[in-house]
Amino acid sequence: QVQLVESGGGSVQAGGSLNLSCAVSGLAVRTDCVGWFRQVPGKSREAVAVIGTLESRYADSVKGRSTMSKDNAKNTVSLHLNSLKPEDTGVYYCAAGFEIGLCSIEGGNRQPPNYWGQGTQVTVSS
């Protein structure tokens, strides 16, 4: 049984930073693709960062302001967000179980992964 549990959301002022964490069980982050998605009010859920075996990839909306990493020993992934903007406000989800060949921003948006955490709220005030 695959489980993903996010933590680290909260409220922050514009320009600030947050670190989101996701504890994963039932699959290994060392070998499996894991991603962060967000649901912004009034918009469709979108992939913001994914990490495979070799590298992280980012959506244009967060590129240069975010870093996704993984700890293979702890089986966790993290997403550090900085220079936050009010438009970053939303619920952030950790997800895994990507279809083969779709470990990318475009792939995650095209075919959502199979396993999802419960989400963590991020609120950025101006």
PDB file of C-alpha atoms in Angstrom:
ATOM      1  CA  GLN A   1       0.000   0.000   0.000  1.00  0.00           C
ATOM      2  CA  VAL A   2       1.452   3.322  -1.084  1.00  0.00           C
ATOM      3  CA  GLN A   3       1.076   6.271   1.258  1.00  0.00           C
ATOM      4  CA  LEU A   4       2.302   9.828   0.959  1.00  0.00           C
ATOM      5  CA  VAL A   5       2.086  12.306   3.815  1.00  0.00           C
ATOM      6  CA  GLU A   6       2.881  15.979   3.278  1.00  0.00           C
ATOM      7  CA  SER A   7       3.941  18.477   5.894  1.00  0.00           C
ATOM      8  CA  GLY A   8       5.385  21.959   6.075  1.00  0.00           C
ATOM      9  CA  GLY A   9       2.696  24.151   4.595  1.00  0.00           C
ATOM     10  CA  GLY A  10       1.591  27.348   6.240  1.00  0.00           C
ATOM     11  CA  SER A  11       1.197  31.074   5.863  1.00  0.00           C
ATOM     12  CA  VAL A  12       4.007  33.331   4.743  1.00  0.00           C
ATOM     13  CA  GLN A  13       4.404  36.841   3.415  1.00  0.00           C
ATOM     14  CA  ALA A  14       5.332  37.490  -0.184  1.00  0.00           C
ATOM     15  CA  GLY A  15       9.035  37.130  -0.714  1.00  0.00           C
ATOM     16  CA  GLY A  16       9.332  34.510   1.990  1.00  0.00           C
ATOM     17  CA  SER A  17      10.097  30.821   1.729  1.00  0.00           C
ATOM     18  CA  LEU A  18       8.681  27.464   2.760  1.00  0.00           C
ATOM     19  CA  ASN A  19       9.935  23.921   2.832  1.00  0.00           C
ATOM     20  CA  LEU A  20       7.442  21.153   2.105  1.00  0.00           C
ATOM     21  CA  SER A  21       8.187  17.534   2.944  1.00  0.00           C
ATOM     22  CA  CYS A  22       6.603  14.278   1.873  1.00  0.00           C
ATOM     23  CA  ALA A  23       7.091  10.986   3.683  1.00  0.00           C
ATOM     24  CA  VAL A  24       6.623   8.078   1.294  1.00  0.00           C
ATOM     25  CA  SER A  25       5.891   4.452   2.080  1.00  0.00           C
ATOM     26  CA  GLY A  26       5.141   1.535  -0.199  1.00  0.00           C
ATOM     27  CA  LEU A  27       7.580   2.563  -2.921  1.00  0.00           C
ATOM     28  CA  ALA A  28      11.172   3.726  -3.064  1.00  0.00           C
ATOM     29  CA  VAL A  29      11.947   7.334  -3.971  1.00  0.00           C
ATOM     30  CA  ARG A  30      15.405   6.125  -5.007  1.00  0.00           C
ATOM     31  CA  THR A  31      13.937   4.468  -8.075  1.00  0.00           C
ATOM     32  CA  ASP A  32      10.440   5.862  -8.497  1.00  0.00           C
ATOM     33  CA  CYS A  33       9.320   9.174  -9.895  1.00  0.00           C
ATOM     34  CA  VAL A  34       7.726  11.508  -7.341  1.00  0.00           C
ATOM     35  CA  GLY A  35       6.181  14.890  -7.971  1.00  0.00           C
ATOM     36  CA  TRP A  36       4.681  17.954  -6.348  1.00  0.00           C
ATOM     37  CA  PHE A  37       1.433  19.338  -7.687  1.00  0.00           C
ATOM     38  CA  ARG A  38      -0.647  22.286  -6.633  1.00  0.00           C
ATOM     39  CA  GLN A  39      -4.277  23.274  -6.816  1.00  0.00           C
ATOM     40  CA  VAL A  40      -4.621  27.016  -7.032  1.00  0.00           C
ATOM     41  CA  PRO A  41      -8.107  28.500  -6.547  1.00  0.00           C
ATOM     42  CA  GLY A  42      -9.859  28.882  -9.884  1.00  0.00           C
ATOM     43  CA  LYS A  43      -7.290  26.863 -11.817  1.00  0.00           C
ATOM     44  CA  SER A  44      -6.676  23.241 -12.724  1.00  0.00           C
ATOM     45  CA  ARG A  45      -4.273  21.184 -10.677  1.00  0.00           C
ATOM     46  CA  GLU A  46      -0.779  21.447 -12.118  1.00  0.00           C
ATOM     47  CA  ALA A  47       2.550  19.734 -11.691  1.00  0.00           C
ATOM     48  CA  VAL A  48       5.188  22.088 -10.272  1.00  0.00           C
ATOM     49  CA  ALA A  49       8.170  19.769  -9.746  1.00  0.00           C
ATOM     50  CA  VAL A  50       9.102  16.154 -10.381  1.00  0.00           C
ATOM     51  CA  ILE A  51      12.156  14.130  -9.492  1.00  0.00           C
ATOM     52  CA  GLY A  52      13.272  10.917 -11.089  1.00  0.00           C
ATOM     53  CA  THR A  53      16.433   8.914 -10.642  1.00  0.00           C
ATOM     54  CA  LEU A  54      18.755  11.594 -11.983  1.00  0.00           C
ATOM     55  CA  GLU A  55      17.309  15.071 -11.975  1.00  0.00           C
ATOM     56  CA  SER A  56      14.526  17.387 -10.936  1.00  0.00           C
ATOM     57  CA  ARG A  57      12.312  19.244 -13.360  1.00  0.00           C
ATOM     58  CA  TYR A  58      10.197  22.304 -12.720  1.00  0.00           C
ATOM     59  CA  ALA A  59       7.212  24.100 -14.110  1.00  0.00           C
ATOM     60  CA  ASP A  60       7.930  27.523 -15.575  1.00  0.00           C
ATOM     61  CA  SER A  61       5.809  29.081 -12.835  1.00  0.00           C
ATOM     62  CA  VAL A  62       8.284  28.048 -10.127  1.00  0.00           C
ATOM     63  CA  LYS A  63      11.518  27.564 -12.072  1.00  0.00           C
ATOM     64  CA  GLY A  64      14.378  29.437 -10.447  1.00  0.00           C
ATOM     65  CA  ARG A  65      12.423  29.774  -7.200  1.00  0.00           C
ATOM     66  CA  SER A  66      12.171  26.167  -6.149  1.00  0.00           C
ATOM     67  CA  THR A  67      14.306  23.142  -5.439  1.00  0.00           C
ATOM     68  CA  MET A  68      13.060  19.588  -5.185  1.00  0.00           C
ATOM     69  CA  SER A  69      15.227  16.997  -3.518  1.00  0.00           C
ATOM     70  CA  LYS A  70      14.986  13.516  -2.110  1.00  0.00           C
ATOM     71  CA  ASP A  71      16.473  11.584   0.782  1.00  0.00           C
ATOM     72  CA  ASN A  72      16.789   7.966  -0.276  1.00  0.00           C
ATOM     73  CA  ALA A  73      17.664   6.775   3.216  1.00  0.00           C
ATOM     74  CA  LYS A  74      14.572   8.362   4.778  1.00  0.00           C
ATOM     75  CA  ASN A  75      12.413   7.747   1.700  1.00  0.00           C
ATOM     76  CA  THR A  76      11.257  11.345   1.646  1.00  0.00           C
ATOM     77  CA  VAL A  77      11.093  14.143  -0.890  1.00  0.00           C
ATOM     78  CA  SER A  78      11.135  17.868  -0.243  1.00  0.00           C
ATOM     79  CA  LEU A  79      10.224  21.009  -2.101  1.00  0.00           C
ATOM     80  CA  HIS A  80      11.826  24.285  -1.085  1.00  0.00           C
ATOM     81  CA  LEU A  81       9.997  27.330  -2.343  1.00  0.00           C
ATOM     82  CA  ASN A  82      11.444  30.817  -2.119  1.00  0.00           C
ATOM     83  CA  SER A  83      10.566  34.283  -3.354  1.00  0.00           C
ATOM     84  CA  LEU A  84       6.968  33.271  -2.816  1.00  0.00           C
ATOM     85  CA  LYS A  85       4.188  35.204  -4.515  1.00  0.00           C
ATOM     86  CA  PRO A  86       0.489  35.494  -3.652  1.00  0.00           C
ATOM     87  CA  GLU A  87      -0.261  33.478  -6.790  1.00  0.00           C
ATOM     88  CA  ASP A  88       1.592  30.543  -5.232  1.00  0.00           C
ATOM     89  CA  THR A  89      -1.259  30.202  -2.752  1.00  0.00           C
ATOM     90  CA  GLY A  90      -2.959  26.834  -2.977  1.00  0.00           C
ATOM     91  CA  VAL A  91      -2.958  23.236  -1.803  1.00  0.00           C
ATOM     92  CA  TYR A  92       0.252  21.379  -2.557  1.00  0.00           C
ATOM     93  CA  TYR A  93       0.157  17.625  -3.103  1.00  0.00           C
ATOM     94  CA  CYS A  94       2.869  15.011  -3.202  1.00  0.00           C
ATOM     95  CA  ALA A  95       2.198  12.284  -5.760  1.00  0.00           C
ATOM     96  CA  ALA A  96       3.765   9.087  -7.060  1.00  0.00           C
ATOM     97  CA  GLY A  97       2.950   6.242  -9.374  1.00  0.00           C
ATOM     98  CA  PHE A  98       3.689   8.003 -12.634  1.00  0.00           C
ATOM     99  CA  GLU A  99       3.127   6.110 -15.826  1.00  0.00           C
ATOM    100  CA  ILE A 100       6.342   4.827 -17.423  1.00  0.00           C
ATOM    101  CA  GLY A 101       7.932   7.498 -19.567  1.00  0.00           C
ATOM    102  CA  LEU A 102       5.884  10.318 -18.036  1.00  0.00           C
ATOM    103  CA  CYS A 103       8.225  11.465 -15.265  1.00  0.00           C
ATOM    104  CA  SER A 104       8.072  15.091 -16.304  1.00  0.00           C
ATOM    105  CA  ILE A 105       5.987  18.206 -15.801  1.00  0.00           C
ATOM    106  CA  GLU A 106       4.152  17.599 -19.040  1.00  0.00           C
ATOM    107  CA  GLY A 107       3.719  13.907 -18.300  1.00  0.00           C
ATOM    108  CA  GLY A 108       2.329  14.537 -14.835  1.00  0.00           C
ATOM    109  CA  ASN A 109      -0.172  17.020 -16.225  1.00  0.00           C
ATOM    110  CA  ARG A 110      -1.167  14.724 -19.076  1.00  0.00           C
ATOM    111  CA  GLN A 111      -1.631  11.608 -16.988  1.00  0.00           C
ATOM    112  CA  PRO A 112      -1.901  12.269 -13.260  1.00  0.00           C
ATOM    113  CA  PRO A 113      -0.036   9.793 -11.050  1.00  0.00           C
ATOM    114  CA  ASN A 114      -1.858   7.038  -9.229  1.00  0.00           C
ATOM    115  CA  TYR A 115      -1.026   7.863  -5.611  1.00  0.00           C
ATOM    116  CA  TRP A 116      -1.630  11.130  -3.769  1.00  0.00           C
ATOM    117  CA  GLY A 117      -1.126  12.619  -0.366  1.00  0.00           C
ATOM    118  CA  GLN A 118      -3.807  14.563   1.426  1.00  0.00           C
ATOM    119  CA  GLY A 119      -2.285  17.930   0.553  1.00  0.00           C
ATOM    120  CA  THR A 120      -0.908  20.819   2.553  1.00  0.00           C
ATOM    121  CA  GLN A 121      -2.108  24.406   2.358  1.00  0.00           C
ATOM    122  CA  VAL A 122       0.273  27.193   1.383  1.00  0.00           C
ATOM    123  CA  THR A 123      -0.962  30.755   1.784  1.00  0.00           C
ATOM    124  CA  VAL A 124       1.119  33.703   0.622  1.00  0.00           C
ATOM    125  CA  SER A 125      -0.045  37.162   1.648  1.00  0.00           C
ATOM    126  CA  SER A 126       0.965  40.370  -0.053  1.00  0.00           C
TER     127      SER A 126
END
